[in-house]
Amino acid sequence: MLKVPEHQVAGHLAIDGKLGPLVDDSGRFYKPLQGDGRGNKELAFYESFSSDTRVPDHIRKYFPVCYGSQLLEASNGSGLLHHLVLQDIVSSHRNPSIMDVKIGSRTWYPEASDNYIQKCLEKDRRTTTVSLGFRIAGLQLYEGKESGYWRPGRKEVQSFTVYNVRSILRRFVSSNSSIGNENSDCSFAPSIYGRSAGILEQLLELKAWFEDQTIYHFHSCSLLILFDKESVSKGSAPVPEIKLIDFAHVVEGKGVIDHNFLGGLCSLIKFVSEVLSDSKESSIKDCVESEKPGICTDNGNCQ
């Protein structure tokens, strides 16, 4: 039984008779092959990437598994259409908080038409793409059983300023992330951003590869960041993940480092590091100001 993804935060949605991706209960994500050759290019990238021995094994975990393509009934009722069959990244998460971050200060690809470049440039300037080297393209924050999810609309997301981006990165890892709360406590930052195998460590591992790899240039790709907030609230060990997605505009690197992607990734790392640093300082301050000061550990927690 195919259904509309419950936790899709960006891209084309398969609702109201529109064409979009579908998922099943076995953990697979079915993405319609886009027109104008983009879908075939994305499929070709996955096929090339999966067999490319130059890609280190430890980097492959940051990419969804691709199971090829399959002819399926399109979500808009237009008939049979080829779909990419991918790993459903969120299927292993119960109530995931998800952020879709489009990486790079330039989102068009070298062979794009003048009209396409102009369209991308206008959007890049209107968002934080040019100023930060990345922009938040979509997100959902799980706020608890009663409140459910906070999902800002597309127009609101596209209006995010640098201040908003910094605020969202803080709110993403806060226990008091409800709407209207301007003082995010960032209490989950040490567990999600800072722990061993946390988001920051994963981003740094990805950055180390991009500092050397000249195989591909990733234009208009997104980085998904996700974790289960509920499990962290209950004291369970979190399993935060990052995954690269959307490869319709990947081109050959031809021996040149992908500075556009690398620059945006470094900028995101800087912002995440600042949130983590602020959370540690806040934790130390709480320890000092308490009646019975505890010991502040390296991850910012007080004992």
Coordinates of C-alpha atoms in Angstrom, one line a residue:
M1 CA 0.0 0.0 0.0
L2 CA 1.6 3.3 -1.1
K3 CA 0.8 6.5 0.8
V4 CA 1.7 10.1 1.0
P5 CA 4.8 10.7 3.2
E6 CA 3.8 11.9 6.7
H7 CA 7.1 13.7 7.4
Q8 CA 8.0 15.3 4.1
V9 CA 9.0 18.9 4.9
A10 CA 10.1 20.3 1.5
G11 CA 9.7 19.6 -2.2
H12 CA 6.6 18.6 -4.2
L13 CA 3.9 17.1 -2.1
A14 CA 1.5 14.4 -3.4
I15 CA -1.6 16.2 -2.2
D16 CA -4.6 17.8 -3.9
G17 CA -4.1 15.9 -7.1
K18 CA -0.4 16.9 -7.4
L19 CA 2.5 14.8 -8.4
G20 CA 4.8 13.9 -5.6
P21 CA 6.6 11.1 -3.8
L22 CA 5.0 8.1 -2.0
V23 CA 6.2 5.7 0.7
D24 CA 5.3 2.2 1.7
D25 CA 5.5 0.3 5.0
S26 CA 8.7 -1.5 4.1
G27 CA 10.9 1.6 4.5
R28 CA 11.0 2.7 0.8
F29 CA 10.5 6.1 -0.7
Y30 CA 9.2 6.4 -4.3
K31 CA 10.2 9.6 -6.0
P32 CA 8.7 10.4 -9.4
L33 CA 11.4 10.9 -12.0
Q34 CA 11.3 14.7 -12.8
G35 CA 10.9 15.9 -16.4
D36 CA 13.4 17.7 -18.6
G37 CA 15.9 14.9 -18.0
R38 CA 16.4 15.8 -14.4
G39 CA 14.9 12.5 -13.1
N40 CA 17.1 10.5 -15.4
K41 CA 20.2 12.5 -14.3
E42 CA 19.4 11.8 -10.6
L43 CA 19.0 8.1 -11.4
A44 CA 22.3 8.1 -13.3
F45 CA 24.0 9.8 -10.3
Y46 CA 22.8 7.1 -7.9
E47 CA 23.9 4.3 -10.3
S48 CA 27.4 6.0 -10.7
F49 CA 27.7 6.7 -7.0
S50 CA 26.9 3.2 -5.8
S51 CA 29.6 1.7 -7.9
D52 CA 32.3 4.4 -7.6
T53 CA 35.2 2.9 -5.7
R54 CA 36.6 6.4 -5.1
V55 CA 33.8 7.1 -2.6
P56 CA 34.9 6.0 0.9
D57 CA 32.7 3.5 2.7
H58 CA 32.3 5.8 5.7
I59 CA 30.8 8.5 3.4
R60 CA 28.2 6.3 1.9
K61 CA 26.1 6.4 5.1
Y62 CA 25.3 10.0 4.4
F63 CA 23.5 9.1 1.2
P64 CA 20.1 7.3 0.9
V65 CA 20.3 3.7 -0.4
C66 CA 18.9 3.5 -4.0
Y67 CA 17.1 0.4 -5.1
G68 CA 16.8 1.4 -8.8
S69 CA 13.6 2.6 -10.5
Q70 CA 10.1 1.2 -10.7
L71 CA 7.0 1.9 -12.9
L72 CA 4.2 3.0 -10.6
E73 CA 0.8 4.7 -10.8
A74 CA 1.5 8.4 -10.3
S75 CA 0.1 10.2 -7.3
N76 CA -1.8 12.7 -9.5
G77 CA -3.6 10.0 -11.4
S78 CA -1.8 10.7 -14.7
G79 CA -1.0 7.0 -15.2
L80 CA 2.1 4.9 -14.9
L81 CA 5.4 6.8 -14.3
H82 CA 8.9 5.7 -13.5
H83 CA 9.9 6.4 -9.9
L84 CA 13.2 6.3 -8.1
V85 CA 13.1 3.7 -5.3
L86 CA 15.0 5.1 -2.3
Q87 CA 15.5 4.4 1.3
D88 CA 12.8 6.1 3.4
I89 CA 15.1 8.0 5.7
V90 CA 12.5 8.8 8.4
S91 CA 10.9 5.4 8.6
S92 CA 13.0 4.3 11.5
H93 CA 12.1 7.4 13.5
R94 CA 8.9 7.5 15.5
N95 CA 8.3 11.3 16.0
P96 CA 11.1 12.9 14.1
S97 CA 12.2 16.5 14.2
I98 CA 13.5 17.2 10.7
M99 CA 15.3 20.1 9.0
D100 CA 15.9 20.3 5.3
V101 CA 18.9 22.6 4.6
K102 CA 19.8 23.5 1.0
I103 CA 23.6 23.8 0.8
G104 CA 25.6 26.3 -1.3
S105 CA 25.5 30.0 -2.1
R106 CA 24.7 29.2 -5.7
T107 CA 21.9 26.8 -6.5
W108 CA 22.0 26.6 -10.3
Y109 CA 24.1 24.2 -12.3
P110 CA 26.6 25.2 -15.0
E111 CA 24.5 24.1 -18.1
A112 CA 21.3 25.8 -16.9
S113 CA 19.5 28.3 -19.1
D114 CA 19.6 32.0 -18.5
N115 CA 16.0 32.0 -17.4
Y116 CA 16.6 29.2 -14.9
I117 CA 19.7 31.0 -13.5
Q118 CA 17.8 34.2 -13.1
K119 CA 15.0 32.4 -11.3
C120 CA 17.5 30.7 -8.9
L121 CA 19.4 33.9 -8.3
E122 CA 16.3 35.8 -7.3
K123 CA 15.4 33.1 -4.8
D124 CA 18.9 32.8 -3.5
R125 CA 19.1 36.6 -2.9
R126 CA 15.6 36.6 -1.3
T127 CA 16.6 33.9 1.2
T128 CA 19.8 33.3 3.2
T129 CA 21.4 31.3 0.4
V130 CA 23.7 34.1 -0.7
S131 CA 24.5 35.6 2.7
L132 CA 25.0 32.4 4.6
G133 CA 25.8 29.8 1.9
F134 CA 22.8 27.8 3.0
R135 CA 19.1 28.2 3.6
I136 CA 16.5 26.2 5.5
A137 CA 14.1 24.8 2.9
G138 CA 11.7 23.1 5.3
L139 CA 11.3 21.8 8.8
Q140 CA 9.1 20.2 11.4
L141 CA 9.7 20.3 15.2
Y142 CA 8.0 17.7 17.4
E143 CA 6.7 19.5 20.5
G144 CA 5.0 16.7 22.3
K145 CA 1.9 14.5 22.3
E146 CA -0.5 17.4 22.9
S147 CA 1.1 20.0 20.6
G148 CA 2.2 17.6 17.9
Y149 CA 4.4 19.2 15.2
W150 CA 5.3 22.7 14.3
R151 CA 5.5 23.0 10.5
P152 CA 6.0 26.5 9.2
G153 CA 4.5 27.1 5.7
R154 CA 6.7 27.5 2.6
K155 CA 6.3 31.3 2.5
E156 CA 7.3 31.6 6.1
V157 CA 10.4 29.4 5.6
Q158 CA 11.5 31.3 2.6
S159 CA 11.3 34.6 4.6
F160 CA 13.7 33.3 7.2
T161 CA 16.5 35.9 7.9
V162 CA 19.9 35.2 9.4
Y163 CA 18.4 35.9 12.8
N164 CA 15.6 33.4 12.2
V165 CA 18.1 30.7 11.0
R166 CA 20.1 31.1 14.2
S167 CA 16.9 31.0 16.3
I168 CA 15.6 27.8 14.5
L169 CA 18.9 26.0 15.0
R170 CA 18.6 26.7 18.7
R171 CA 14.9 25.9 18.9
F172 CA 15.5 22.6 17.0
V173 CA 17.4 21.2 20.1
S174 CA 15.4 22.9 22.9
S175 CA 13.0 21.3 25.3
N176 CA 10.9 24.5 25.4
S177 CA 10.5 24.9 21.6
S178 CA 6.8 25.8 21.7
I179 CA 5.6 28.7 19.5
G180 CA 6.0 32.0 21.2
N181 CA 8.9 31.0 23.5
E182 CA 11.7 33.3 22.6
N183 CA 14.2 31.9 25.1
S184 CA 15.1 28.5 23.7
D185 CA 17.0 26.5 26.3
C186 CA 19.1 24.4 23.9
S187 CA 19.0 21.7 26.5
F188 CA 19.3 18.9 23.9
A189 CA 22.2 20.5 22.1
P190 CA 24.9 18.5 23.9
S191 CA 23.1 15.2 23.1
I192 CA 22.1 16.0 19.5
Y193 CA 24.8 18.4 18.2
G194 CA 27.7 17.6 20.5
R195 CA 27.8 14.0 21.5
S196 CA 30.0 11.4 19.9
A197 CA 28.5 10.6 16.5
G198 CA 26.3 13.7 17.0
I199 CA 25.3 16.1 14.2
L200 CA 28.5 18.3 14.5
E201 CA 30.8 15.3 14.3
Q202 CA 28.9 14.0 11.3
L203 CA 29.1 17.4 9.6
L204 CA 32.8 17.5 10.2
E205 CA 33.3 14.1 8.8
L206 CA 31.4 15.1 5.7
K207 CA 33.4 18.3 5.5
A208 CA 36.7 16.4 5.6
W209 CA 35.6 14.5 2.5
F210 CA 34.5 17.6 0.6
E211 CA 37.9 19.2 1.3
D212 CA 39.4 16.5 -0.9
Q213 CA 36.8 15.0 -3.2
T214 CA 36.8 16.3 -6.8
I215 CA 34.5 13.6 -8.2
Y216 CA 31.2 15.5 -8.0
H217 CA 29.8 19.0 -7.7
F218 CA 26.5 19.0 -5.8
H219 CA 24.3 21.8 -7.0
S220 CA 21.0 22.5 -5.3
C221 CA 21.4 19.5 -2.9
S222 CA 19.9 19.4 0.5
L223 CA 21.1 18.1 3.8
L224 CA 18.4 16.5 6.0
I225 CA 19.0 16.7 9.8
L226 CA 16.7 14.6 12.0
F227 CA 16.4 13.0 15.4
D228 CA 13.7 11.8 17.8
K229 CA 13.1 14.4 20.4
E230 CA 10.7 12.3 22.4
S231 CA 13.4 9.7 23.0
V232 CA 15.8 12.4 24.2
S233 CA 13.2 13.8 26.5
K234 CA 12.8 10.3 28.1
G235 CA 16.6 10.0 28.6
S236 CA 17.2 7.5 25.8
A237 CA 20.4 7.7 23.8
P238 CA 19.5 9.7 20.6
V239 CA 20.4 8.6 17.1
P240 CA 20.7 11.9 15.2
E241 CA 21.2 11.6 11.5
I242 CA 22.2 13.6 8.5
K243 CA 21.6 12.6 4.9
L244 CA 22.3 14.3 1.6
I245 CA 19.3 14.3 -0.9
D246 CA 18.2 15.7 -4.3
F247 CA 20.8 15.0 -6.9
A248 CA 19.2 16.1 -10.2
H249 CA 21.8 18.7 -10.7
V250 CA 25.0 16.9 -9.7
V251 CA 27.8 17.3 -12.3
E252 CA 31.3 15.9 -12.7
G253 CA 33.9 17.5 -10.5
K254 CA 36.6 17.2 -13.2
G255 CA 39.4 17.3 -10.6
V256 CA 38.1 20.6 -9.0
I257 CA 37.0 20.9 -5.4
D258 CA 33.3 21.7 -4.9
H259 CA 33.9 25.1 -3.2
N260 CA 30.2 26.1 -3.5
F261 CA 29.0 23.1 -1.4
L262 CA 32.0 23.1 0.9
G263 CA 31.6 26.8 1.7
G264 CA 27.9 26.3 2.6
L265 CA 28.7 23.3 4.7
C266 CA 31.4 25.2 6.6
S267 CA 28.9 28.0 7.3
L268 CA 26.3 25.6 8.7
I269 CA 29.0 24.0 10.9
K270 CA 29.8 27.4 12.3
F271 CA 26.2 28.1 13.2
V272 CA 25.7 24.6 14.8
S273 CA 29.0 25.1 16.7
E274 CA 27.8 28.4 18.1
V275 CA 24.6 26.9 19.4
L276 CA 26.6 24.1 21.1
S277 CA 29.0 26.5 22.6
D278 CA 26.2 28.7 23.9
S279 CA 24.5 25.7 25.5
K280 CA 27.7 24.7 27.3
E281 CA 28.2 28.2 28.6
S282 CA 24.6 28.3 29.8
S283 CA 25.0 24.9 31.6
I284 CA 28.2 26.1 33.3
K285 CA 26.4 29.3 34.4
D286 CA 23.5 27.2 35.9
C287 CA 26.0 25.1 37.9
V288 CA 27.7 28.2 39.3
E289 CA 24.5 29.9 40.3
S290 CA 22.9 26.9 41.9
E291 CA 22.9 26.6 45.7
K292 CA 24.9 23.4 45.4
P293 CA 27.1 23.7 42.4
G294 CA 27.7 20.4 40.6
I295 CA 30.4 19.4 38.2
C296 CA 30.1 20.4 34.6
T297 CA 31.2 17.7 32.3
D298 CA 32.7 18.2 28.8
N299 CA 29.4 17.7 27.1
G300 CA 27.9 20.6 29.1
N301 CA 25.8 18.6 31.5
C302 CA 25.8 19.2 35.2
Q303 CA 26.1 16.4 37.7

